[in-house]
XYZ file of N, CA and C in Angstrom:
762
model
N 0.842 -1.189 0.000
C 0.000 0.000 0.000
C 0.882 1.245 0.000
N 0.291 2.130 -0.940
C 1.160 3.918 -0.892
C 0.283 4.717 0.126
N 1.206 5.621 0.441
C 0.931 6.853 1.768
C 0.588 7.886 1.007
N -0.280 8.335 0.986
C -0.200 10.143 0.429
C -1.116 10.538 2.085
N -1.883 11.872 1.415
C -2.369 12.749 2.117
C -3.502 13.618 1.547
N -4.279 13.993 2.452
C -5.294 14.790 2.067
C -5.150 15.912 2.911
N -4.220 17.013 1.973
C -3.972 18.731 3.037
C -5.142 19.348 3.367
N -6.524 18.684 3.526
C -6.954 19.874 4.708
C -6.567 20.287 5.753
N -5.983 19.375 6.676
C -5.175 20.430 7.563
C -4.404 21.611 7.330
N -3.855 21.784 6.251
C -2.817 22.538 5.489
C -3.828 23.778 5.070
N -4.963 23.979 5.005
C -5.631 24.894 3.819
C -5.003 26.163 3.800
N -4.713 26.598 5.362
C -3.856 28.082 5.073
C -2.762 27.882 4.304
N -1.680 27.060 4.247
C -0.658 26.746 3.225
C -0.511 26.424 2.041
N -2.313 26.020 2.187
C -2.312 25.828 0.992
C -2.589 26.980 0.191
N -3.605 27.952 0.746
C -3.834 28.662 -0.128
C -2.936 29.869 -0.335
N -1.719 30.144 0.680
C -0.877 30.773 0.308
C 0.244 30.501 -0.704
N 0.138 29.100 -1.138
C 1.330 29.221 -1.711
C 1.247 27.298 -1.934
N 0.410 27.128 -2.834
C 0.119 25.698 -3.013
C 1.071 25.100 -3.455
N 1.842 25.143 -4.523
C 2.585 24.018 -5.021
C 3.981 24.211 -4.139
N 4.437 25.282 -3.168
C 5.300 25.300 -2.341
C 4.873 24.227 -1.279
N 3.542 24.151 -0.374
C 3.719 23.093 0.475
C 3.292 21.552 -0.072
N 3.121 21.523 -1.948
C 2.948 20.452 -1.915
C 4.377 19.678 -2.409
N 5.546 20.576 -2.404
C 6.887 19.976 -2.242
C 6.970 20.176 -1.035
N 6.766 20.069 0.207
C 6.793 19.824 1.419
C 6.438 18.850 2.248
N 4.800 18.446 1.243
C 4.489 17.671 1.299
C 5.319 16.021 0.935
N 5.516 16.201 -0.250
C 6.734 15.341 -0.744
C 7.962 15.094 -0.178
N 8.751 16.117 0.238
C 10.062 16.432 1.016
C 9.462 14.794 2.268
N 8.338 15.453 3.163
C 8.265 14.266 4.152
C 8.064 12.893 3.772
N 7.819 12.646 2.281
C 7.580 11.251 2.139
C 6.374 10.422 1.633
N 5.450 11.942 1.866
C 4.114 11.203 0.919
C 4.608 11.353 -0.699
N 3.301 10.043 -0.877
C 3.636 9.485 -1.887
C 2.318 10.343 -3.261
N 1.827 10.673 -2.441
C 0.557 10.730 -3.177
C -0.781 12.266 -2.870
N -1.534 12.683 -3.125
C -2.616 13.516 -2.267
C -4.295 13.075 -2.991
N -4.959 13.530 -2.320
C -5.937 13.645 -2.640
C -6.881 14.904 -3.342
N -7.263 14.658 -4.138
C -7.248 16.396 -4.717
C -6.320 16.742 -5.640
N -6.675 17.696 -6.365
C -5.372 18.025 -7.422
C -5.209 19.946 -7.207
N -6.409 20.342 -6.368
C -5.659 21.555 -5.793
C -6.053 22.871 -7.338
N -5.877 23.646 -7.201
C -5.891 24.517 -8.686
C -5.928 23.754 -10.308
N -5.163 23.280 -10.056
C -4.938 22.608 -11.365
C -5.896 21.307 -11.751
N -7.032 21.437 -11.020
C -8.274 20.435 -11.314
C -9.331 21.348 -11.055
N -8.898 22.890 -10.935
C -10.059 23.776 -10.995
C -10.266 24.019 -12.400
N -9.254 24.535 -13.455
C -9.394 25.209 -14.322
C -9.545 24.202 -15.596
N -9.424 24.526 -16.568
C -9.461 24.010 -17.723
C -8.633 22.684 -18.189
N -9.075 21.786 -18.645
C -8.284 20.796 -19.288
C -6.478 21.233 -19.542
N -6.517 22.129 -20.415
C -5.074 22.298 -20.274
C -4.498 22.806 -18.797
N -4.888 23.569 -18.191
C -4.555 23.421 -16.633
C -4.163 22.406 -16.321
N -4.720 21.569 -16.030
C -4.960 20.111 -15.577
C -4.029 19.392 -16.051
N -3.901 19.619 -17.582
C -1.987 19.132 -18.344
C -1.187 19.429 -17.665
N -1.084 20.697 -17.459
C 0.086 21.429 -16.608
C 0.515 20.834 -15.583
N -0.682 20.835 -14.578
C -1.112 20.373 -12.868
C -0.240 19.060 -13.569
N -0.376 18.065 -13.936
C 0.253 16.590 -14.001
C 1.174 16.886 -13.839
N 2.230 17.681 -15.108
C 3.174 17.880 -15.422
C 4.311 18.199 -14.212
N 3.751 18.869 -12.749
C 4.337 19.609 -12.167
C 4.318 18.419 -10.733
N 3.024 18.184 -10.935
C 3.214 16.957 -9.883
C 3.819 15.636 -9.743
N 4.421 15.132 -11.473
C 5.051 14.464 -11.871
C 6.230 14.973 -11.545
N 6.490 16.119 -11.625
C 7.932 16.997 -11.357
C 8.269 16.575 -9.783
N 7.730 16.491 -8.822
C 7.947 16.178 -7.408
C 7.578 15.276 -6.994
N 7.362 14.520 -7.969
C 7.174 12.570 -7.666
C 5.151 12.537 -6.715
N 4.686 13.023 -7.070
C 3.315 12.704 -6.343
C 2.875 12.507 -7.445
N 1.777 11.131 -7.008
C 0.380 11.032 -7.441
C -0.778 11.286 -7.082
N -1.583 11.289 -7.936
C -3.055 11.873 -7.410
C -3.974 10.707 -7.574
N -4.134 10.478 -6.147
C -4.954 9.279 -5.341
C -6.537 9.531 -5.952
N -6.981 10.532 -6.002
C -8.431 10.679 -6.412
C -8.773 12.140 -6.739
N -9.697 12.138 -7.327
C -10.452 13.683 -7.047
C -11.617 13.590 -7.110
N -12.156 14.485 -5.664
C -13.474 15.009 -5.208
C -14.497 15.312 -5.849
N -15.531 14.714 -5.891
C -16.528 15.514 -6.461
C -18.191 15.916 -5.746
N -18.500 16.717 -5.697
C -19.767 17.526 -5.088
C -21.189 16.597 -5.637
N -21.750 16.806 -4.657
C -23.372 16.219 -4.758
C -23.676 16.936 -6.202
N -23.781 18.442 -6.900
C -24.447 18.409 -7.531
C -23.527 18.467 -9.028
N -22.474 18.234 -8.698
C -21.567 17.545 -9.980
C -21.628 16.055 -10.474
N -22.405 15.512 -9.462
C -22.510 13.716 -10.144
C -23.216 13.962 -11.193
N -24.612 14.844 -11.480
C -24.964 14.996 -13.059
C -24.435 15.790 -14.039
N -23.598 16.768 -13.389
C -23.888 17.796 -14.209
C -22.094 18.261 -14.209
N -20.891 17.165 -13.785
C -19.775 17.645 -14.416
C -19.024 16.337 -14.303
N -19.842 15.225 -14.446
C -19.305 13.665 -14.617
C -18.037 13.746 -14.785
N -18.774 13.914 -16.277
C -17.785 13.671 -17.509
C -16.445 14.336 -17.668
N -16.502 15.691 -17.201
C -15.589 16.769 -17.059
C -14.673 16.223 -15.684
N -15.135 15.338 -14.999
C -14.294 15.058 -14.141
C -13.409 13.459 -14.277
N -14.146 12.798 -15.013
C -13.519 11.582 -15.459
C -12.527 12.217 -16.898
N -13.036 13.237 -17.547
C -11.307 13.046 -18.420
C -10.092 14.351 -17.249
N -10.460 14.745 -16.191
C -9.497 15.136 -15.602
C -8.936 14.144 -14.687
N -9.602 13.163 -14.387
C -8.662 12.433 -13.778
C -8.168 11.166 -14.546
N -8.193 11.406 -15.959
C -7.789 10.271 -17.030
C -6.047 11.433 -16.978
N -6.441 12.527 -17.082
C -5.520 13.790 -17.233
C -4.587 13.322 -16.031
N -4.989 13.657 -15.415
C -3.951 13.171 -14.111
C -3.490 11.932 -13.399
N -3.911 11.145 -14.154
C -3.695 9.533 -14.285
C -3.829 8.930 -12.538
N -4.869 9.483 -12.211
C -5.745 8.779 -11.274
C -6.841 7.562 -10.949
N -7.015 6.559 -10.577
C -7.889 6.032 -10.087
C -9.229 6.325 -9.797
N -9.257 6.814 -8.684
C -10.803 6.678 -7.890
C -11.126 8.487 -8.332
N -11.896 8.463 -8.147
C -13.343 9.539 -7.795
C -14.438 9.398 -6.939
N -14.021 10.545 -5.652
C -14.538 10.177 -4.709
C -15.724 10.939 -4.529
N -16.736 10.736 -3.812
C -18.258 11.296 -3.180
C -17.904 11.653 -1.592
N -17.664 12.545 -1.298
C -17.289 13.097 0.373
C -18.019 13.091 1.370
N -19.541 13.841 0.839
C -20.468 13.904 2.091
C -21.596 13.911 1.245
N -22.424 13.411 1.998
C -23.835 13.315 1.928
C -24.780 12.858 3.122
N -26.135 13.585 3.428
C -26.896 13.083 4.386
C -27.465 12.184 4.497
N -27.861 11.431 6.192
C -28.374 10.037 5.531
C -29.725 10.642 6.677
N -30.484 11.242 6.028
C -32.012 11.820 7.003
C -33.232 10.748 6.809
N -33.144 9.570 5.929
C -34.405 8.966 5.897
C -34.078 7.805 5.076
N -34.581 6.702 5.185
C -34.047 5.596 4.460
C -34.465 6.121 2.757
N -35.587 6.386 2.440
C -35.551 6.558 1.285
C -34.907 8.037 0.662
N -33.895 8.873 1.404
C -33.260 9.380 1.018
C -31.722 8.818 0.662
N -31.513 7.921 1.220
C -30.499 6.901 1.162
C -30.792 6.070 -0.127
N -31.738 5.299 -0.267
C -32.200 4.184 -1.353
C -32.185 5.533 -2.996
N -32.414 6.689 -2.835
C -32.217 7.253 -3.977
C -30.520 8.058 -4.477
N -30.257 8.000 -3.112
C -29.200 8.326 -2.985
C -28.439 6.632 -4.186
N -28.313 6.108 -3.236
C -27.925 4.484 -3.966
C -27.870 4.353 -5.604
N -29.543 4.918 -5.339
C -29.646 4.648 -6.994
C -28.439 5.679 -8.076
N -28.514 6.817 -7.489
C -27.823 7.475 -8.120
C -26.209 7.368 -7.769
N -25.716 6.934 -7.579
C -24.370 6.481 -7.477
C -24.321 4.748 -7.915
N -25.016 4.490 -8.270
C -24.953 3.372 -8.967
C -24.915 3.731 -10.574
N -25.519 4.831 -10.981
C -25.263 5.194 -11.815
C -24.057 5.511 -12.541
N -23.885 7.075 -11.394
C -22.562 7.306 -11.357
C -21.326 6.406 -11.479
N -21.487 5.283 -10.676
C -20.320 4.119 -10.802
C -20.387 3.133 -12.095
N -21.609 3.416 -12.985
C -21.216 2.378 -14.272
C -20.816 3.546 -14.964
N -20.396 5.135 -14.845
C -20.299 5.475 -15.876
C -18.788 5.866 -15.718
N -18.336 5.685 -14.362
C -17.037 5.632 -14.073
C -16.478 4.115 -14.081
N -16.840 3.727 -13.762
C -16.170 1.821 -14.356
C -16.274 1.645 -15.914
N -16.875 2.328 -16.815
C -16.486 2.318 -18.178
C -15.677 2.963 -18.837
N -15.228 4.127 -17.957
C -14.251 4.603 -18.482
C -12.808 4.702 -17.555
N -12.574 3.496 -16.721
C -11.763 2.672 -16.483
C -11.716 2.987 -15.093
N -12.574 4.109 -14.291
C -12.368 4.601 -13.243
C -13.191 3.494 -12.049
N -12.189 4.375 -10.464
C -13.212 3.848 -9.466
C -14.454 4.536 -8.658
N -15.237 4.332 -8.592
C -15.882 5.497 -7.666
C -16.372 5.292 -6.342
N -15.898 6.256 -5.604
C -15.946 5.943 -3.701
C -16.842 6.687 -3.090
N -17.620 6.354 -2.443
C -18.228 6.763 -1.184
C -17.528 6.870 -0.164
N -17.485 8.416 0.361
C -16.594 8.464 1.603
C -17.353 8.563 2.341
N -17.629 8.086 3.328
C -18.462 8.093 4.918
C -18.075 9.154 6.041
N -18.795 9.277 6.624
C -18.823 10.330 8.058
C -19.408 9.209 8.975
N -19.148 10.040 10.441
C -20.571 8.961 11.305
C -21.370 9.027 11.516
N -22.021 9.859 10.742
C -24.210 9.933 10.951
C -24.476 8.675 9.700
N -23.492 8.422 8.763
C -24.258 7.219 7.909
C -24.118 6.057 9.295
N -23.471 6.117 9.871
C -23.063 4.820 10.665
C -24.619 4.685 12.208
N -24.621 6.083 12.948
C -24.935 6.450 13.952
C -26.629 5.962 13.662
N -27.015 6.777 12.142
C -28.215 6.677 11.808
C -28.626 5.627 11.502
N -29.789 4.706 12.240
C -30.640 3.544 11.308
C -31.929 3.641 11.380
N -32.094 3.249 9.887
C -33.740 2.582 9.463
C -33.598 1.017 9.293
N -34.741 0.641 9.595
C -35.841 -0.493 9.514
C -34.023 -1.588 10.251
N -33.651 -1.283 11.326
C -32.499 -2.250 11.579
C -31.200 -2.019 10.718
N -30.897 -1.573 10.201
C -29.582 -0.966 9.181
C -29.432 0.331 9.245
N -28.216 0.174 9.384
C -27.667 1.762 9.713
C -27.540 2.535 8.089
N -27.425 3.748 8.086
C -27.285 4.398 6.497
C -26.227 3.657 6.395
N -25.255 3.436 6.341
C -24.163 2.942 5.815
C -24.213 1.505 5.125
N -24.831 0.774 5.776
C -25.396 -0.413 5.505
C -26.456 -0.664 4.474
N -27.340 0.492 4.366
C -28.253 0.832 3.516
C -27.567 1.149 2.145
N -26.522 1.957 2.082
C -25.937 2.355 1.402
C -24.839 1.391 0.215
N -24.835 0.181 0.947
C -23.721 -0.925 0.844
C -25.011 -1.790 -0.012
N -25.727 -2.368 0.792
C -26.549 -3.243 0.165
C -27.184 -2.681 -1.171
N -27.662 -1.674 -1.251
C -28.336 -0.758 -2.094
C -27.618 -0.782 -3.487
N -26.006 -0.672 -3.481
C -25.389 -0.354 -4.274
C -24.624 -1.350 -4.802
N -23.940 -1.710 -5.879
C -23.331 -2.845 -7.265
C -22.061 -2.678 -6.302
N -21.506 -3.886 -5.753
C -20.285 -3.824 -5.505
C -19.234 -4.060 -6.406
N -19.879 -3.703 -8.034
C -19.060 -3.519 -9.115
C -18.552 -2.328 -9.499
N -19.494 -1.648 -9.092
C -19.332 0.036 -9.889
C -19.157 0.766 -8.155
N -19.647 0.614 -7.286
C -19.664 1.848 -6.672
C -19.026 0.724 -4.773
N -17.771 1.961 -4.790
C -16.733 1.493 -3.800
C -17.179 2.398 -2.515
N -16.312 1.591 -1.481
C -16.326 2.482 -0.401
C -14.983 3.326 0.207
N -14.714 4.207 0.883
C -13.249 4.664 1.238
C -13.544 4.751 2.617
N -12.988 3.712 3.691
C -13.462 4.080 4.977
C -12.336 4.975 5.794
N -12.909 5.612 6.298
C -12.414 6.594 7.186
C -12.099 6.087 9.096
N -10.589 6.058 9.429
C -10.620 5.303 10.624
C -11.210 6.001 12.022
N -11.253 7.696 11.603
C -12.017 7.998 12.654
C -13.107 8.341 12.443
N -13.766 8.433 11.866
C -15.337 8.213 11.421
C -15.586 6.764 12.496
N -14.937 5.831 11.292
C -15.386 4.702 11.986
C -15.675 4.678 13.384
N -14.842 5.561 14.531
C -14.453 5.161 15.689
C -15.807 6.115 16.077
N -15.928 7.536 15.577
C -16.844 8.522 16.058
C -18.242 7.863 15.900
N -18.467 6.828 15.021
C -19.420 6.169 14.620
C -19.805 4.391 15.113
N -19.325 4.899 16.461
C -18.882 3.191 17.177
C -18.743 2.007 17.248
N -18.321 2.195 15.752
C -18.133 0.724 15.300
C -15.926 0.139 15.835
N -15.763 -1.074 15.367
C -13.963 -0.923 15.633
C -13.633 -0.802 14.106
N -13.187 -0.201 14.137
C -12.408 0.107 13.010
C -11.436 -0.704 12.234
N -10.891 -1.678 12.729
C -10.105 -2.756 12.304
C -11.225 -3.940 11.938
N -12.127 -4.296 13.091
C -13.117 -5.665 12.500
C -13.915 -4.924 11.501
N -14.402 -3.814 11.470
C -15.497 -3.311 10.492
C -14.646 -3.517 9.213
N -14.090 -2.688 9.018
C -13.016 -3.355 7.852
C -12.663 -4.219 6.925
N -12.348 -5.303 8.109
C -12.144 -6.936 7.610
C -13.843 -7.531 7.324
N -14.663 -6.916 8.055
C -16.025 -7.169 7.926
C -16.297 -6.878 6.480
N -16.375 -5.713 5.922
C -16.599 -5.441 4.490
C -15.610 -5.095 3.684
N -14.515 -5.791 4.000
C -13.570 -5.416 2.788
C -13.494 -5.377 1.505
N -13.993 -6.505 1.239
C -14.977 -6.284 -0.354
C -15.342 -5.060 -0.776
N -16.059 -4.270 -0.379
C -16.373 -2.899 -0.762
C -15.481 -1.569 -0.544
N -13.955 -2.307 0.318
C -13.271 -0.528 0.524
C -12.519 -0.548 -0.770
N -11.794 0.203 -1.425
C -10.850 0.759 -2.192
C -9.840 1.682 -1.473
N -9.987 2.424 -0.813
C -9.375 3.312 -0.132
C -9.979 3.427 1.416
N -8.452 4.263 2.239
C -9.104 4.512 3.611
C -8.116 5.813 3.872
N -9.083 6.557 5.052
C -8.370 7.574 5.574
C -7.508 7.367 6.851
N -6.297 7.343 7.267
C -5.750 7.356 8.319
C -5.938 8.773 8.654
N -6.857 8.260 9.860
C -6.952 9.374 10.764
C -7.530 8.943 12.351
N -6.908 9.941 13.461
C -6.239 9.607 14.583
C -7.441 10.183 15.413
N -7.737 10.006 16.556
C -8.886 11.052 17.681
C -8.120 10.500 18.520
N -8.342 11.531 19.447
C -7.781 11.358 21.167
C -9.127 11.001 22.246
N -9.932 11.318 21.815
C -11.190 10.602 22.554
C -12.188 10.449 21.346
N -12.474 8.966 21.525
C -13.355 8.534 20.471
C -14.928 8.764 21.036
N -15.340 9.169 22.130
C -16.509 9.579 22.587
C -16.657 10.841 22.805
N -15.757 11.801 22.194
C -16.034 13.252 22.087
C -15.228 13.816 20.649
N -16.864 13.700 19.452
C -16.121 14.289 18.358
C -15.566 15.532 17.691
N -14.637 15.125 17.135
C -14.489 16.280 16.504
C -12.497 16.087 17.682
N -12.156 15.146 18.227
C -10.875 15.562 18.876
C -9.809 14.767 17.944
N -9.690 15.445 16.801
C -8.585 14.940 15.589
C -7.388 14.904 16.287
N -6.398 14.073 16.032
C -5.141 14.477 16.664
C -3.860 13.845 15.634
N -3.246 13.977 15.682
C -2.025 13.620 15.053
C -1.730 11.791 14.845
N -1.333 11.035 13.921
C -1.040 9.480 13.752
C -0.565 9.286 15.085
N -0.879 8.322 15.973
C -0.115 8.137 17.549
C -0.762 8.656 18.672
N -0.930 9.643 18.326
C -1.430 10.298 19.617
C -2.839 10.207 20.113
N -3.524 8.993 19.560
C -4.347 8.845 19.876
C -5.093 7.196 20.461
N -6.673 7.081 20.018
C -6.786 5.720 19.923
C -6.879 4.963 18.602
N -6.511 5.344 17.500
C -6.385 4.555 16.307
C -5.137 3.279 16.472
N -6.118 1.983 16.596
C -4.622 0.981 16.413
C -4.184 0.986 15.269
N -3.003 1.950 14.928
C -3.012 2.480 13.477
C -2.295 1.142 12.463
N -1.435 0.110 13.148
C -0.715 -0.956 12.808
C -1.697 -2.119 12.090
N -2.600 -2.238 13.140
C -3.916 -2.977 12.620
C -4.729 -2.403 11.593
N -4.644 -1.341 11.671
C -6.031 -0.738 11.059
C -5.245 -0.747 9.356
N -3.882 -0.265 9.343
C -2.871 -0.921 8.168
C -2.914 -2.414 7.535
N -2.748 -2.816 8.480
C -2.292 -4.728 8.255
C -4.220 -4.840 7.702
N -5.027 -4.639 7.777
C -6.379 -4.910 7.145
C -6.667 -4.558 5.955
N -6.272 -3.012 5.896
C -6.329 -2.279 4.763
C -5.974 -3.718 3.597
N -4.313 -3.514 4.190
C -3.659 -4.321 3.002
C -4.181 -5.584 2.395
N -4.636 -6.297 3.466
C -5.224 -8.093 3.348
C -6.610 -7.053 2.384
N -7.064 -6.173 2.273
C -8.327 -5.945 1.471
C -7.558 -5.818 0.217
N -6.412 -5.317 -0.020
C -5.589 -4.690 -1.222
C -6.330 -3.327 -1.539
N -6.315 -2.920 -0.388
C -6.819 -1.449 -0.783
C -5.160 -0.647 -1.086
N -5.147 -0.083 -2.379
C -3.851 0.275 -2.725
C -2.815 1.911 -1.989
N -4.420 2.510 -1.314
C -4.047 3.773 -0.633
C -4.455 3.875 0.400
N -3.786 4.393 1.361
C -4.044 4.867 2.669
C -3.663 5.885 3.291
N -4.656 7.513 2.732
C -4.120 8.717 2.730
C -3.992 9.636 4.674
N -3.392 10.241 4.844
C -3.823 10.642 6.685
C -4.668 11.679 6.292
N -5.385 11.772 6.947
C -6.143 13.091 7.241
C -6.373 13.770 8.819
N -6.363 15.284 8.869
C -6.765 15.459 9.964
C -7.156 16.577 9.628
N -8.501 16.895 10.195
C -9.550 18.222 9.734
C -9.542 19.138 10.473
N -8.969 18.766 12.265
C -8.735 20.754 12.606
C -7.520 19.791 13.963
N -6.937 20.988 14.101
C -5.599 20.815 15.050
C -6.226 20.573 16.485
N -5.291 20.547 17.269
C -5.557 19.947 18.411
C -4.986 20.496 19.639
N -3.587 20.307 19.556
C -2.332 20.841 20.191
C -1.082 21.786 19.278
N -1.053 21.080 18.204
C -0.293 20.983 17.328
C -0.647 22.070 16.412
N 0.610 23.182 15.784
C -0.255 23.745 15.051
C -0.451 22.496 13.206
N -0.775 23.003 12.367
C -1.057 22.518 11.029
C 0.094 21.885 10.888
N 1.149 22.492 10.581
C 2.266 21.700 10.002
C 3.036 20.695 10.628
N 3.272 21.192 12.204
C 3.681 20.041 13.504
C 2.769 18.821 13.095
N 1.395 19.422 13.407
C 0.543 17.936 13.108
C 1.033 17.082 12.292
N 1.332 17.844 10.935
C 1.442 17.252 10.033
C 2.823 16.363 9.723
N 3.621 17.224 9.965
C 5.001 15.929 10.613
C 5.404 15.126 11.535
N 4.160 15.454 12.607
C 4.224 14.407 13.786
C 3.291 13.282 12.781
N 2.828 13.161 12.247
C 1.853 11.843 11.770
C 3.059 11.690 10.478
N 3.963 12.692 9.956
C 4.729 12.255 8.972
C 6.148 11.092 9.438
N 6.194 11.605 10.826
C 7.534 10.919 11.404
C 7.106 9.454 12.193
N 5.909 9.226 12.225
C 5.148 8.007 13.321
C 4.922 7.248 11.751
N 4.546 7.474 10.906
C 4.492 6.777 9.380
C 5.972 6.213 9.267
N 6.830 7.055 9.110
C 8.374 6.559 8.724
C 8.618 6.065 9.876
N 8.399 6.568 10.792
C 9.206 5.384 12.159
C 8.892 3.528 12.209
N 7.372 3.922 11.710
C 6.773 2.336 11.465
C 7.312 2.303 9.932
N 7.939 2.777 9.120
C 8.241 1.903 8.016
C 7.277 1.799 7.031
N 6.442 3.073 7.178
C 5.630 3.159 5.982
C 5.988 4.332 5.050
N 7.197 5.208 5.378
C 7.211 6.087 4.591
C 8.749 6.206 4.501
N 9.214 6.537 3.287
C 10.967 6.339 3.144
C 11.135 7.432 3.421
């Protein structure tokens, strides 16, 4: 499995001066990001460029994001940018799970979405939060709703390790439980898994991050990006090399 990253923690760095911290990013050892940052905002030739430069500092681009109301209405525009940037997956970030049959249409339409990205060689992911998990109808939680509902041909899952935890499931058996359906996962850390929202740095928390690795892999999920969405102790960038130096200390990052 490859290491990248997803710089939201970074956004002030990022937006001062993007392709500076995404050789910084690199400098520590990721392999990869999520997102392509400016250069998956603008135009197709942009997007040439964007490769060109990220090829220049050895990263790949693990996936790119796409918005609830871009699944109809910028598909296509997003599957030849990430043909452009010679990416994999295309991911789905958030969505609400308020009612089972907001879920079951939900389904339908990402089932869609996923035959029209599996034909043109792509993957497409559902990323989870923990209200799909927290929330259930008729005995199934949204998440579950969401799983059954959907072609475990066309439409993947990317589990998130502190979701999982904020969403009280274990994060290592859930995993091995549906591995079939992950493609990707987020390494990410909480310091109390019963009070959300306490992100913290790789280590410093309760993620058995060794296990929650060793599963990934037995799934052959090929990425396993860190994330952490607001600081803690740490400012942005500490965070970000304290989870960069606990990666290389275990031997996941050269």
């Amino acid at each position: 499995m490859k290491f990248g990253i997803v710089p939201l923690l970074l956004r002030d760095e990022v937006a001062a001066d993007y392709w500076g911290t995404i050789e910084k990013l690199a400098q520590m050892g990721f392999q990869g990001i999520e997102g392509a940052g400016p250069a998956a905002e603008g135009d197709l030739d942009e997007a040439k460029r964007g490769r060109e430069r990220f090829d220049g500092l050895g990263i790949e681009i693990i996936g790119l994001g796409i918005g609830y109301h871009q699944l109809r209405e910028r598909i296509d525009e997003m599957v030849e940018k990430a043909r452009i940037f010679g990416c994999q997956h295309v991911i789905k970030y958030y969505a609400p799970a308020e009612s089972a049959e907001t879920l079951y249409a939900d389904a339908a339409l990402y089932n869609e979405i996923g035959r029209i990205c599996s034909d043109a060689g792509l993957t497409y992911c559902y990323h989870h939060h923990d209200h799909e998990l927290l929330a259930e109808f008729d005995g199934r939680s949204g998440l579950e709703i969401l799983m059954d509902e959907t072609d475990p041909e066309h439409v993947h899952m990317q589990f998130d390790s502190a979701w999982l935890m904020y969403g009280e499931v274990d994060p290592v058996a859930y995993l091995r439980q549906h591995a079939e359906r992950v493609s990707l996962v987020h390494l990410k850390d909480v310091a109390d898994p019963g009070t959300r929202g306490t992100f913290c740095a790789l280590g410093a928390g309760h993620l058995p991050l060794r296990e929650f690795i060793a599963a990934a892999e037995e799934a052959g999920v090929p990425w396993g990006a860190l994330e952490q969405d607001r600081t803690r102790v740490l400012n942005p960038l500490q965070a970000t090399q304290a989870s960069a130096f606990i990666l290389r200390e275990r031997g996941y990052l050269s």
